[in-house]
Each structure stands twice: as C-alpha cells, then as structure tokens.
Short mmCIF file of C-alpha atoms in Angstrom, two decimals:
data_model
loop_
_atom_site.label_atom_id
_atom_site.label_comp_id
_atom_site.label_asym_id
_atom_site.label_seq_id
_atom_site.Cartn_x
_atom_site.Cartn_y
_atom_site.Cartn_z
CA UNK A 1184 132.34 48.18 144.12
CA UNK A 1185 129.63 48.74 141.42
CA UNK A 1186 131.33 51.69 139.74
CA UNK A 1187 134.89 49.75 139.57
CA UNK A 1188 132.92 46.62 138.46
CA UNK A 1189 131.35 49.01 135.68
CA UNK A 1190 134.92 50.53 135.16
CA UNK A 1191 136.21 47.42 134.14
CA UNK A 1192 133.27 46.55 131.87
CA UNK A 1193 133.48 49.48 129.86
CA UNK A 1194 137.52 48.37 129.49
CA UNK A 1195 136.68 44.92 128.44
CA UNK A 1196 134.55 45.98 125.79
CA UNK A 1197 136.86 48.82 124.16
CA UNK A 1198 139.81 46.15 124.27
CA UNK A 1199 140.40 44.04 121.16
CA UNK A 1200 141.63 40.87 123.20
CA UNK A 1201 138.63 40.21 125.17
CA UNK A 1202 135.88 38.89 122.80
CA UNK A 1203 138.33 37.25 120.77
CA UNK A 1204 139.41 35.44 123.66
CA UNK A 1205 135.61 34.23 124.61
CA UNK A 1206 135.41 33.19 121.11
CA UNK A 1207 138.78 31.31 120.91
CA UNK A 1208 137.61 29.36 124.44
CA UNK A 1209 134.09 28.40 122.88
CA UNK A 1210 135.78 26.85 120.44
CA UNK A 1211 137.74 25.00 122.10
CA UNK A 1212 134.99 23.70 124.36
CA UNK A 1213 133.20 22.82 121.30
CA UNK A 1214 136.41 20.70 119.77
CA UNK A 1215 136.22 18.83 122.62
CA UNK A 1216 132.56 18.37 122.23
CA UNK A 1217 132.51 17.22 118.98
CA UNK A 1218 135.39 14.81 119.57
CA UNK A 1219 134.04 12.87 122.02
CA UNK A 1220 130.39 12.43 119.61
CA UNK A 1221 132.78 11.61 117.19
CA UNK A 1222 134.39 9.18 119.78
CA UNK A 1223 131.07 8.16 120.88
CA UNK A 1224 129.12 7.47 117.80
CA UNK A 1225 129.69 4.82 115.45
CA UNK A 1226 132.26 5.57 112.70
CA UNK A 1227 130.25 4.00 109.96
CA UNK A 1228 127.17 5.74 110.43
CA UNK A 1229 128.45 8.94 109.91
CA UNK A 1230 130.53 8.20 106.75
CA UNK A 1231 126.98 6.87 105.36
CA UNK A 1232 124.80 9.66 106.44
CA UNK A 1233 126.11 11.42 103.30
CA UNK A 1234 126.02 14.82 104.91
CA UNK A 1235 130.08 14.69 107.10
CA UNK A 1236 133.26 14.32 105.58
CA UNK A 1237 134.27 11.07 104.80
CA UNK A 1238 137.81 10.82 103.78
CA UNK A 1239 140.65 8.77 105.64
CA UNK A 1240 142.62 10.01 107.89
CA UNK A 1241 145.18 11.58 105.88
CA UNK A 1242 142.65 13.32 103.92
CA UNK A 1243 141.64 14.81 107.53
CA UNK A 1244 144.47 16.15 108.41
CA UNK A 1245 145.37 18.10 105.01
CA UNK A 1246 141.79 19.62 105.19
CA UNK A 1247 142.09 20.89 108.91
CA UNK A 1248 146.09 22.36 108.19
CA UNK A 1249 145.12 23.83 105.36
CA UNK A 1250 141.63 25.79 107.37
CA UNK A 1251 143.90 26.46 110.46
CA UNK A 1252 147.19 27.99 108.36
CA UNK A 1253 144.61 29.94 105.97
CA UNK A 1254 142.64 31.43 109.00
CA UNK A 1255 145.74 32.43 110.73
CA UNK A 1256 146.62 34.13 107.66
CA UNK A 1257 143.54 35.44 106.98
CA UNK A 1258 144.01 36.76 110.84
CA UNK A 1259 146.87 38.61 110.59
CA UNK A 1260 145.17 40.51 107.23
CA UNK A 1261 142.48 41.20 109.46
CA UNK A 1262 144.62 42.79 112.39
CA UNK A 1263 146.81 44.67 109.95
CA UNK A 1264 143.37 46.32 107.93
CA UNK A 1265 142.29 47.48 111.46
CA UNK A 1266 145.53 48.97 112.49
CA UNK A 1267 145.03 50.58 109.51
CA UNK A 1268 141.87 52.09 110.22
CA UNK A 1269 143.03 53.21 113.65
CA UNK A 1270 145.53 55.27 111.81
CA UNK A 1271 142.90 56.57 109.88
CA UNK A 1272 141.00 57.78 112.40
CA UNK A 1273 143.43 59.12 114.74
CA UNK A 1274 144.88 61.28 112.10
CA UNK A 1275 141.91 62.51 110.24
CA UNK A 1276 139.62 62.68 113.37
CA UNK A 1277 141.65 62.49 116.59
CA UNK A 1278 143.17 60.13 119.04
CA UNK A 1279 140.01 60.31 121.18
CA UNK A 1280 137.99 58.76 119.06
CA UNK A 1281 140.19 55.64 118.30
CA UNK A 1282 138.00 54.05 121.52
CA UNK A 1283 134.71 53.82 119.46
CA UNK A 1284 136.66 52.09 116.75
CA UNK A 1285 138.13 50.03 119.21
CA UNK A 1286 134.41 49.18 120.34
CA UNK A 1287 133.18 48.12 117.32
CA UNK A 1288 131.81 44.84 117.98
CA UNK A 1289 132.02 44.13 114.38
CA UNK A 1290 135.57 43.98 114.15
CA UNK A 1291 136.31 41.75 117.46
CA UNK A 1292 133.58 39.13 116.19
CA UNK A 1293 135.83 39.27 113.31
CA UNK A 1294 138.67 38.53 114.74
CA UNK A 1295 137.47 36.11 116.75
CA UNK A 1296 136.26 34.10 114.47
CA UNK A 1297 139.30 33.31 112.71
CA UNK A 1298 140.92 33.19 116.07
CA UNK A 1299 138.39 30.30 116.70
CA UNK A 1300 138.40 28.53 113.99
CA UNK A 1301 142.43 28.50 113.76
CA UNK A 1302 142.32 26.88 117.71
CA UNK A 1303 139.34 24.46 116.80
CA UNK A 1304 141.05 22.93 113.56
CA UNK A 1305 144.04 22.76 115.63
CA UNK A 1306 142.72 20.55 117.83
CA UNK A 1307 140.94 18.47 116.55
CA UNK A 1308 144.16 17.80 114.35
CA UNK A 1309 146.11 16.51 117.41
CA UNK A 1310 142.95 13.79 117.49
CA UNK A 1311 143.69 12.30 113.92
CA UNK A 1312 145.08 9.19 113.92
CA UNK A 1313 147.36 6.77 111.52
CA UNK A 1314 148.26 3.47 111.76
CA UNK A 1315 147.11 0.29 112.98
CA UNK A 1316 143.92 2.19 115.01
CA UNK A 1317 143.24 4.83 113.17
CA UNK A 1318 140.97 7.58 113.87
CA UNK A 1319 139.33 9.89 112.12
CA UNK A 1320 136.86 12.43 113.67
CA UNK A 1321 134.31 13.02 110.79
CA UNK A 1322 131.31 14.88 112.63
CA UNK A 1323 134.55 17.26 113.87
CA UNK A 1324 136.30 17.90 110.47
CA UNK A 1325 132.80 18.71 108.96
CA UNK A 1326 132.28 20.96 111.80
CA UNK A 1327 135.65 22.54 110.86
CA UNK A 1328 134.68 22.86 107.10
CA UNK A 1329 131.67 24.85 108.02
CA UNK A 1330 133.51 27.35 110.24
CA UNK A 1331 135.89 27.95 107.11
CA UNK A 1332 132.77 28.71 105.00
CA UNK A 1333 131.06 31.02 107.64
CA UNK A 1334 134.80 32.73 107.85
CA UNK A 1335 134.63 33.50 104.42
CA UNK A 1336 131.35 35.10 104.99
CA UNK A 1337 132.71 36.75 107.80
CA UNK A 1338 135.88 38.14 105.28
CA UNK A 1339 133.57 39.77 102.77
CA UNK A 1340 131.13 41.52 105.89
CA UNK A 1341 134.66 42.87 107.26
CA UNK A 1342 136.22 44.45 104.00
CA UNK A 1343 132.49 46.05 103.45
CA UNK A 1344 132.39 46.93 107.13
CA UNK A 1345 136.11 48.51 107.37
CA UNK A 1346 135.36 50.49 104.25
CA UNK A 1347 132.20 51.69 105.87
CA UNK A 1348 133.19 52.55 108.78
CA UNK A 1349 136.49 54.99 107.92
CA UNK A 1350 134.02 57.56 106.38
CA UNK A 1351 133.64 60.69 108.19
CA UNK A 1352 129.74 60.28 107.73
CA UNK A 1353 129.69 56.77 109.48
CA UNK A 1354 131.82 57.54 112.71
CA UNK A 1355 130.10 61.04 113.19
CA UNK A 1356 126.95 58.74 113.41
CA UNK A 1357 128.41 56.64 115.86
CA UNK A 1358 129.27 59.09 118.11
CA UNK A 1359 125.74 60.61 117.43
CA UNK A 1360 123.97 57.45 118.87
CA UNK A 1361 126.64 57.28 121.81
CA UNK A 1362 125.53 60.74 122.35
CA UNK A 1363 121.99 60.49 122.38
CA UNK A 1364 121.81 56.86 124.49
CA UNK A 1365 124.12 59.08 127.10
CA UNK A 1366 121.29 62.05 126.72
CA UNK A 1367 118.02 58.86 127.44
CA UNK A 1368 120.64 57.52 130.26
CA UNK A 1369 121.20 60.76 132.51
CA UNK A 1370 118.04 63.19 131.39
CA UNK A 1371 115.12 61.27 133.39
CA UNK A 1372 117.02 61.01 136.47
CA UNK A 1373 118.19 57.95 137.33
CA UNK A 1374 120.04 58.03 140.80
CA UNK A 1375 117.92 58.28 144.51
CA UNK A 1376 114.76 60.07 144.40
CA UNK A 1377 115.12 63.68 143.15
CA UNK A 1378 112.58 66.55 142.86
CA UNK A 1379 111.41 69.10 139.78
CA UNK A 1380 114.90 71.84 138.56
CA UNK A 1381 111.77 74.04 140.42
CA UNK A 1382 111.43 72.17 143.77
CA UNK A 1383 115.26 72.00 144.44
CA UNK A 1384 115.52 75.18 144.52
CA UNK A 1385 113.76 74.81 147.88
CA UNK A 1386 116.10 72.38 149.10
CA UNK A 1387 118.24 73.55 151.19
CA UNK A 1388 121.95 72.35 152.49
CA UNK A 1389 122.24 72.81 156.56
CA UNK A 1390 122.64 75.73 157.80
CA UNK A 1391 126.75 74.63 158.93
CA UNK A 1392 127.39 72.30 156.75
CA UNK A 1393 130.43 74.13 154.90
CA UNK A 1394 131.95 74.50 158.25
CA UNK A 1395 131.32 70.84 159.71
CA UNK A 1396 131.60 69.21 156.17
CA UNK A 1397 134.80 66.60 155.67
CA UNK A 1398 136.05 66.81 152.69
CA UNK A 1399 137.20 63.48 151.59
CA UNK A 1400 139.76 63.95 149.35
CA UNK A 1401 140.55 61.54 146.49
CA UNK A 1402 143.66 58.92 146.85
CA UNK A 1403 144.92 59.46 142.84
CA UNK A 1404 144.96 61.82 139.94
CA UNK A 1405 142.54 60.85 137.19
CA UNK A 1406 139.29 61.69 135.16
CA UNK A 1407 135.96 61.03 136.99
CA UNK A 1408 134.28 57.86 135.12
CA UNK A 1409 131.59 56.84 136.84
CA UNK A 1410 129.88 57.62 140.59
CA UNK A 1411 127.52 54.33 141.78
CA UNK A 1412 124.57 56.68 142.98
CA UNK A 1413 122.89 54.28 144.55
CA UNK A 1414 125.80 53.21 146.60
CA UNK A 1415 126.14 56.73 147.79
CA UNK A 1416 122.24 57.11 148.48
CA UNK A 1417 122.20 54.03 150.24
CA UNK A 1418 125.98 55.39 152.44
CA UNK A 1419 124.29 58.63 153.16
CA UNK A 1420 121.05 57.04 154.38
CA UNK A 1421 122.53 54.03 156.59
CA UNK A 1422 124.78 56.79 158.39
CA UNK A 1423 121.96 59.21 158.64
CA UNK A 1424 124.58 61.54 156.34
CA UNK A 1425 124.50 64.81 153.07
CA UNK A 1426 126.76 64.17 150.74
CA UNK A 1427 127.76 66.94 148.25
CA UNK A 1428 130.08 65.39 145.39
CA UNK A 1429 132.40 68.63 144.21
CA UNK A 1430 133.20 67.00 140.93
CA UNK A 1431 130.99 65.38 138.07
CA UNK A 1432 131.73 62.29 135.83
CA UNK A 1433 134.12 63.69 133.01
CA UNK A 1434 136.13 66.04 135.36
CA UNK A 1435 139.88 65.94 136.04
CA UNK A 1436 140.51 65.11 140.06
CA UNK A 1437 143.89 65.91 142.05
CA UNK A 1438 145.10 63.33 144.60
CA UNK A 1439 144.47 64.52 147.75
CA UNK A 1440 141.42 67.54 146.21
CA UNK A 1441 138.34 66.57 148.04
CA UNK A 1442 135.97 64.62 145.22
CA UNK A 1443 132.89 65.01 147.71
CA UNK A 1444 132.02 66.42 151.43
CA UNK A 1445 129.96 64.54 154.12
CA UNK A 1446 128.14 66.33 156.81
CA UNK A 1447 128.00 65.45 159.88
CA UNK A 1448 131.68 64.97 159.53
CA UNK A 1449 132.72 64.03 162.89
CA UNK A 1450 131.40 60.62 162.46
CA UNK A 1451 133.08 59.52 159.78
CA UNK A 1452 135.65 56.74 159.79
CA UNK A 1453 138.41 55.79 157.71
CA UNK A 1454 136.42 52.84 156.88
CA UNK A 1455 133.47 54.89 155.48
CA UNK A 1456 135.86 57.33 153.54
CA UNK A 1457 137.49 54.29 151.84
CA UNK A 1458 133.67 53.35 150.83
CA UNK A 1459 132.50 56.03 149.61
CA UNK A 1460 135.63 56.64 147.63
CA UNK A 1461 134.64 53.28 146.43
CA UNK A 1462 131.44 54.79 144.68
CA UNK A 1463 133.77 56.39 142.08
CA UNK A 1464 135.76 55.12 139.35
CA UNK A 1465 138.88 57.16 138.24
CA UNK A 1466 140.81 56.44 134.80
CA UNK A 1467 143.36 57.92 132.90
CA UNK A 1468 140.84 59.33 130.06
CA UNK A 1469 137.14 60.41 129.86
CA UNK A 1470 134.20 57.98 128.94
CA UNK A 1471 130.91 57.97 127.71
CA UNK A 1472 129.50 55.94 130.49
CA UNK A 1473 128.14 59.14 132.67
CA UNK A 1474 129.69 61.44 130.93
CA UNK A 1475 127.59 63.06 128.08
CA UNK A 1476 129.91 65.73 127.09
CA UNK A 1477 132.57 63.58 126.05
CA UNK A 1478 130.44 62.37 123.29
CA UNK A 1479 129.71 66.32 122.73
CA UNK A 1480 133.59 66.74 122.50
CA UNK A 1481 133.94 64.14 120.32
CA UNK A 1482 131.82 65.51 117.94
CA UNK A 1483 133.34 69.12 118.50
CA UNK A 1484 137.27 67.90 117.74
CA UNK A 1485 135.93 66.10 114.21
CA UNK A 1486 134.22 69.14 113.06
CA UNK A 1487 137.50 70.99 114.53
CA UNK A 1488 139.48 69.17 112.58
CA UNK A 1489 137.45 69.58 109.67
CA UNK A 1490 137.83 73.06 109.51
CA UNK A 1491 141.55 73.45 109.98
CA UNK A 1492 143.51 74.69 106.97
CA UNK A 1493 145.21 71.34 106.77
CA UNK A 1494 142.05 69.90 105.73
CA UNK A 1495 139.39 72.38 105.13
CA UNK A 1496 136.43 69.88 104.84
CA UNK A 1497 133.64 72.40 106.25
CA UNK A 1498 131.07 69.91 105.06
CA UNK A 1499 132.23 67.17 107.47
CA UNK A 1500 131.69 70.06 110.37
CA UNK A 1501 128.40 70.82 109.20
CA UNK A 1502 127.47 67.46 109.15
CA UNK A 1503 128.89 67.60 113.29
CA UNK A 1504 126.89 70.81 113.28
CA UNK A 1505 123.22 68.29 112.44
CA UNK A 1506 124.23 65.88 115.02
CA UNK A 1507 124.81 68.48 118.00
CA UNK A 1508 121.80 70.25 116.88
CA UNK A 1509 119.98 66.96 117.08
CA UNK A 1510 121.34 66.65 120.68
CA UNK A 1511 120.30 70.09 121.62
CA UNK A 1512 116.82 69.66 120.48
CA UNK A 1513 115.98 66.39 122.29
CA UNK A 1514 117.78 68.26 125.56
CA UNK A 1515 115.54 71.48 125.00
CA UNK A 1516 112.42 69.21 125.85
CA UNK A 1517 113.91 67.55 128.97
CA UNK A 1518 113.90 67.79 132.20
CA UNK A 1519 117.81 68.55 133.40
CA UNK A 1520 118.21 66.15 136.41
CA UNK A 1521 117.67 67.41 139.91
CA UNK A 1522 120.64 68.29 141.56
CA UNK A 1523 119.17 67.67 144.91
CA UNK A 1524 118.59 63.78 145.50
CA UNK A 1525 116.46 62.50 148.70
CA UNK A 1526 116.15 59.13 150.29
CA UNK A 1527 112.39 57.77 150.67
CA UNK A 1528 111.81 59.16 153.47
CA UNK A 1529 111.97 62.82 151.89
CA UNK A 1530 114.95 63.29 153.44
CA UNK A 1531 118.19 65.12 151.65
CA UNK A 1532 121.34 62.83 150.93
CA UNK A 1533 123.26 63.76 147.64
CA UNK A 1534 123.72 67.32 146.05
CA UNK A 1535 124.93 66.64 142.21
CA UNK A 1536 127.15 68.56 140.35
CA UNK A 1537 124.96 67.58 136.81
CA UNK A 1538 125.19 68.51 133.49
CA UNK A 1539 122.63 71.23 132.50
CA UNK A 1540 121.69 72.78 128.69
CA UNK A 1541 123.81 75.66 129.17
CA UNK A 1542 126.68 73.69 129.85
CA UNK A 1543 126.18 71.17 126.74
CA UNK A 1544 125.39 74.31 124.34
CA UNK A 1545 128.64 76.02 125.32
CA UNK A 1546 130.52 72.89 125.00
CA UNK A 1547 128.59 72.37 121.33
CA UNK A 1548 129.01 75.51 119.73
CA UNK A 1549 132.00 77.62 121.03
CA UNK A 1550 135.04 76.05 119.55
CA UNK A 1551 132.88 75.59 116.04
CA UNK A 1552 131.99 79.05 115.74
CA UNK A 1553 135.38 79.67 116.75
CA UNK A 1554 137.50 78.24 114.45
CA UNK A 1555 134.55 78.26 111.89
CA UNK A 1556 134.10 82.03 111.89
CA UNK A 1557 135.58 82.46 108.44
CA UNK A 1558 133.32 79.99 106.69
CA UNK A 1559 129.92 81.31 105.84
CA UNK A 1560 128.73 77.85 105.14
CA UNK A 1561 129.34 76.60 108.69
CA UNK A 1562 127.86 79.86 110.73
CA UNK A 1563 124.76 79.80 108.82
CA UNK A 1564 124.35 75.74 109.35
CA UNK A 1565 124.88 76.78 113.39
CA UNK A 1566 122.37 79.98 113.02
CA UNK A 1567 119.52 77.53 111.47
CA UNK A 1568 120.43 74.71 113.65
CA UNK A 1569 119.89 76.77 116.85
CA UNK A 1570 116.95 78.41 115.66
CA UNK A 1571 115.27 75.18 115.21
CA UNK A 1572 116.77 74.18 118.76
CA UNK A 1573 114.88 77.46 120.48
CA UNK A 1574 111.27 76.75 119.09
CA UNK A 1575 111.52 73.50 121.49
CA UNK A 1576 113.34 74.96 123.95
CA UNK A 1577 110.54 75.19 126.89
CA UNK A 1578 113.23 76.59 129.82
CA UNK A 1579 113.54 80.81 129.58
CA UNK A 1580 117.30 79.98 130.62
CA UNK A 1581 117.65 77.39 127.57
CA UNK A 1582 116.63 80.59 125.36
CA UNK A 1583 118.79 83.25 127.16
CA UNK A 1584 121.71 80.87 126.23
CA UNK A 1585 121.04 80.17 122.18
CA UNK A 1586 120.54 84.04 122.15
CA UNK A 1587 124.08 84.37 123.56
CA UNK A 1588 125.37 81.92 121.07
CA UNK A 1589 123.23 83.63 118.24
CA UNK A 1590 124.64 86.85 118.96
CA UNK A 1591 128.65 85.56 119.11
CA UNK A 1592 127.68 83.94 115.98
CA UNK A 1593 126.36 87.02 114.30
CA UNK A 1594 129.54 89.19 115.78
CA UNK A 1595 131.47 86.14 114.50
CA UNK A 1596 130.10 86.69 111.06
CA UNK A 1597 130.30 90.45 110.73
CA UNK A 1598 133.97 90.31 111.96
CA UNK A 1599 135.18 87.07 110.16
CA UNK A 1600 133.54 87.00 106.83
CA UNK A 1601 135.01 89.32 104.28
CA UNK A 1602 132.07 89.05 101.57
CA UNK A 1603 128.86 91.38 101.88
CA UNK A 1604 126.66 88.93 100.38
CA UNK A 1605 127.70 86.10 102.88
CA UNK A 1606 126.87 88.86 105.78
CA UNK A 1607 123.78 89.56 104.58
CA UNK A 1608 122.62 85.56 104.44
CA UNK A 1609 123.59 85.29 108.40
CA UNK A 1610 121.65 87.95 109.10
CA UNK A 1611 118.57 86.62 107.29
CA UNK A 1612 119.01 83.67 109.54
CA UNK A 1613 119.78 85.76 112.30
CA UNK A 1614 116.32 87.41 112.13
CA UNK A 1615 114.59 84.11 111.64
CA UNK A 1616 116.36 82.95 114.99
CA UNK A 1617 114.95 85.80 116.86
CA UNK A 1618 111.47 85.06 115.40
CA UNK A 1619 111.19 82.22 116.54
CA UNK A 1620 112.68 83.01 119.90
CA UNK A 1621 110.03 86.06 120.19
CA UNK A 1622 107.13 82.83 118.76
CA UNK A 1623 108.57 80.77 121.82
CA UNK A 1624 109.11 83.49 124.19
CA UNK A 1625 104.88 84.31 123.86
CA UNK A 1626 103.94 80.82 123.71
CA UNK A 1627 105.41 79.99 126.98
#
C-alpha cells in the first residue's frame, strides 16, 4: 500500500493540475471567509479605517471584473509560455526530461495563483449588491486588490524564471541535484537491517531454495518504480519467509515474469502473493524515486544530444560530463548498499538486486565516449573527470572499472580523432589517470 501511496505522490507532484487546484480551493475558502467578516463587521468602520476599499457598490464590481478577466488572461499567457518551454525541452533535450519541467514547483505556484485569484474575485462578485440593500464587501475587494498586486509580482518572477530555466546549464543542474538527493537516499542503506558489501558475502541463500522458491510473477507489464522495503521485511519476517526480488526499481517487468521468489514456497497463499505484489509500484515510465540511474540517463541523453551533428554543442556534454563526474566521486566514497537485508533477529529476509559503482559508471560514460569519440574536447573532459573520480575511489573493483573506461577512452581517441596533436593531449591525461590510480592503488 505504501509504494502505490508513494506512486501516486510522485504523480501528483509532476502533474500541472494538482497544486493549482489546492490553490484555486484555498481561495475559495478564503472568499467565503472574508465575506462573512465583511458580513459580520460593521460597514462603517471599515470604510473609515482608511486602509480597505471604500467605493460603492458599483465601483466594487468594476474593480473585481476587471482583476478576475485580467488574471484569466494573464492565465492563459502563462499556460501558453510553459507549453512553450515543454517544446523546448523535449526537442533540444528529450522527451524524458519534460517530467522535471513538469515538476517545477515554480511554475504550478504560478499558475495557481492566477487560477486563485480569478475564482476569489469571482466570488466575491456574486456577493455585491445594488439596490434598496445594498452590499458591498470592502475587507473582501481589498483582499482581492492585494492578490492582483502579488500576481503581478508573481508575472515578473515567472518570465525571469521561464527564461532561466530553458538554458541547457539550468536543467542539467536540476537533474544534477535529483541525482545526487537519489545518491544520499539509496547509498546509506535505508531498507531492513543490512550488513558491510564484505559481510554479505557470507550470507548465504538456503541450500534449496532455487528449487523450493515460488516465483511470484507480476500481474502487468511496466517499469519497476518503487519496492516498500519495509513492507517486504516486515512480510518475510511475520511468515518466517527469504525473499529474493529478481528485478530492481528502474527495470522493465513482463506480466506474468516472476518480479521476486519466496522460499519456503509451499506456504504461500494467494492472499500473501497479492501482498507482496503490493510492495511494488509499476508505471508506464522510469522515476527518480528509487531509481538513481534514471537521473544518470537523463544526464547521458542531454549530453547525447549535444553531440549529435544536428546540434554539435560539445560544451553542453561536457558540462553533463562535470555533473556525472560529480556523481561518481561522491559514489567512490560510499558504501554500495548491502544486498543481503536481515530482520532483528539476525535472521536473512530480502536479497536486493541494488545498484553498485560499476553499474552507474557504465551507465555514465559509455554512450558519451561513444558518440563523443570524435571530439577531443569531450574525451579529455571524461579522461580528467575520471582521474579525479579514482583518487577517491577506496573499492579495488571501483578502480578496475575507471581503468576499463580509461582504456576504451584512450582506444576511442587513437581510433576516432584524426589530429596528432589532439592524440597526444589524451594521452597526457591518460598517464595522469594511471598516476593517480598507481597513488591510490599504494595508498590503499
């Protein structure tokens, strides 16, 4: 239940209806409010008071149509200048990326403020009253004035903030924080009690389990979102139960491909199938919630992008080139997440399928130095990034694998780039990465 409840989170807040919506409600909460003060207090002191509008009551009514037409204008501007943007950034740096700009919280408070102060003016219009008994809501209309002058503040922040936030350099940031909050989240572990990567090697499955193992397999197609660990340690331990999930947040699942398999199997219900099926959340695309390569990939299909001969912007990919390398060296001095998870009793419930350095490198650096292997520029930016990566990197496998990478990446050079000179700078670099992998390799 927690990981659908957390499925639908992460939907409401990459949706452009829901905080609008909030916004538009408060509002009209708060005309109702502020009618019935109006209502409540007397008329006269708050035409005196010098500080709320005190016009008659066809004065009111002009100055609340004329907020609530202009912010419904003003709305529409608003929703067209972020379509905009959208296109933007789906063309120049992919579809996947249109959910962070969907995310901003920027541009929902945005348009839910106009949203809000269209509904509010709106109703406290239908209050305004002509005639023999009139009625004019004065504390309300001044309330409405001073939503129109915050809105204009609001106006100004957006057309700053939209032209912001189309740069290449701003959204490569955003992903860059998305990336490293995912990093804090899953690298201390953070589901059941798990051991040192050097104690779980001790662990041990039982002896039968791959024969007496159920699979359980999963009842749609879909990407792996997010897996309630808790839920599962807290299954596993109430039935006396190992669990070994065969998939990890940000994989592709079958219907009917087993997602995980409990041992003992032969006491296992429909009932408990359907709940621990209930510990994951499929959806139709990857998210960032567990899954820190999709941040990784993010990055990857900008700087992509950015070297394709359609736009040729190899300083955007270095700049994607930083930001991995950033990621890289914060992962180099972490612990990677045991993969064997125990209830408090010692005993073994979960076996993880986690996300490890090797894994994140690859995903970092192939497809750059693959398309990228004609631009001298962007394989020396990778051969110094790595380099500073490996005199952190405290794990003899971490430094087997940015050897591998600084080797494709030398190959990469020698066979892509065409100018002696450029050769010659990668291998400069080249020999500084294996100094400092040779510093490392003593130290530790």
């Amino acid at each position: 239940m927690k990981a659908q409840l957390l499925k639908a989170w992460d939907r409401l807040r990459s949706s452009f209806w829901f905080l609008p919506t909030l916004m538009a409600l408060a509002s009209a909460v708060l005309a109702l409010i502020t009618v019935a003060l109006d209502e409540a207090v007397a008329d006269e002191w708050l035409r005196g008071s010098g500080w709320f509008y005190s016009g008659g009551p066809e004065g009111a009514g002009v100055v609340l149509g004329t907020i609530a037409g202009s912010m419904i204008t003003i709305a529409g501007v608003v929703f067209s200048l972020t379509l905009v943007a959208l296109s933007l950034a789906s063309s120049q740096f992919g579809p996947r990326l249109l959910r962070n700009v969907m995310r901003d919280t920027s541009n929902q408070i945005t348009l839910g403020t106009f949203i809000a102060t269209f509904l509010y003016c709106l109703l406290v219009l239908r209050t305004v009253k002509q005639g023999d008994d009139p009625f004019v809501p004065h504390l309300s209309v001044t309330v409405g004035v001073l939503f129109a002058v915050a809105s204009l503040g609001v106006l100004i922040y957006f057309i700053h903030h939209v032209a912001v936030a189309i740069q290449a350099d701003d959204l490569i940031t955003r992903v860059h924080r998305e990336l490293l909050r995912g990093i804090d989240q899953i690298f201390p572990e953070s589901m059941g009690h798990g051991l040192s990567p050097d104690a779980t090697l001790k662990a041990e499955l039982p002896a039968n389990f791959d024969a007496e193992a159920l699979p359980i397999p999963a009842r749609g197609d879909g990407y792996v979102q997010i897996v309630d660990g808790d839920a599962l340690i807290k299954l596993a331990t109430e039935h006396d139960l190992v669990i070994r999930l065969e998939n990890r947040p940000g994989q592709y699942v079958i219907k009917g491909v087993a997602v995980a398999r409990v041992w003992p199997g032969g006491g296992v219900d429909e009932e408990l199938q359907d709940r621990i099926l209930a510990t994951f959340a499929l959806g139709d695309q990857r998210t960032s919630a567990q899954d820190v390569e999709h941040s990784v990939h993010q990055l990857v299909e900008i700087a992509v992008r950015a070297l394709s001969p359609g736009i040729n912007d190899p300083f955007t990919a270095m700049t994607c080139v930083d930001r991995l390398g950033s990621a890289l060296h914060r992962l180099a001095q972490r612990d990677e997440p045991a993969a064997y998870r125990f209830d408090e009793r010692g005993g073994l419930r979960v076996v993880t399928r986690g996300t490890t350095f090797t894994g994140m490198a690859d995903a970092a650096l192939n497809q750059i130095r693959q398309y990228g292997h004609q631009s001298a520029a962007v394989l020396i930016r990778m051969m110094e990034t790595i380099t500073v990566v490996v005199e952190v990197a405290s794990r003899a496998a971490d430094r087997a694998t940015l050897r591998k990478h600084a080797d494709m990446i030398a190959r990469a050079g020698e066979e892509g780039l065409p100018e002696e000179e450029d050769r010659r700078s990668l291998k400069e670099r080249y020999a500084k990465f294996h100094k400092a992998l040779e510093g490392n390799g003593a130290s530790n």
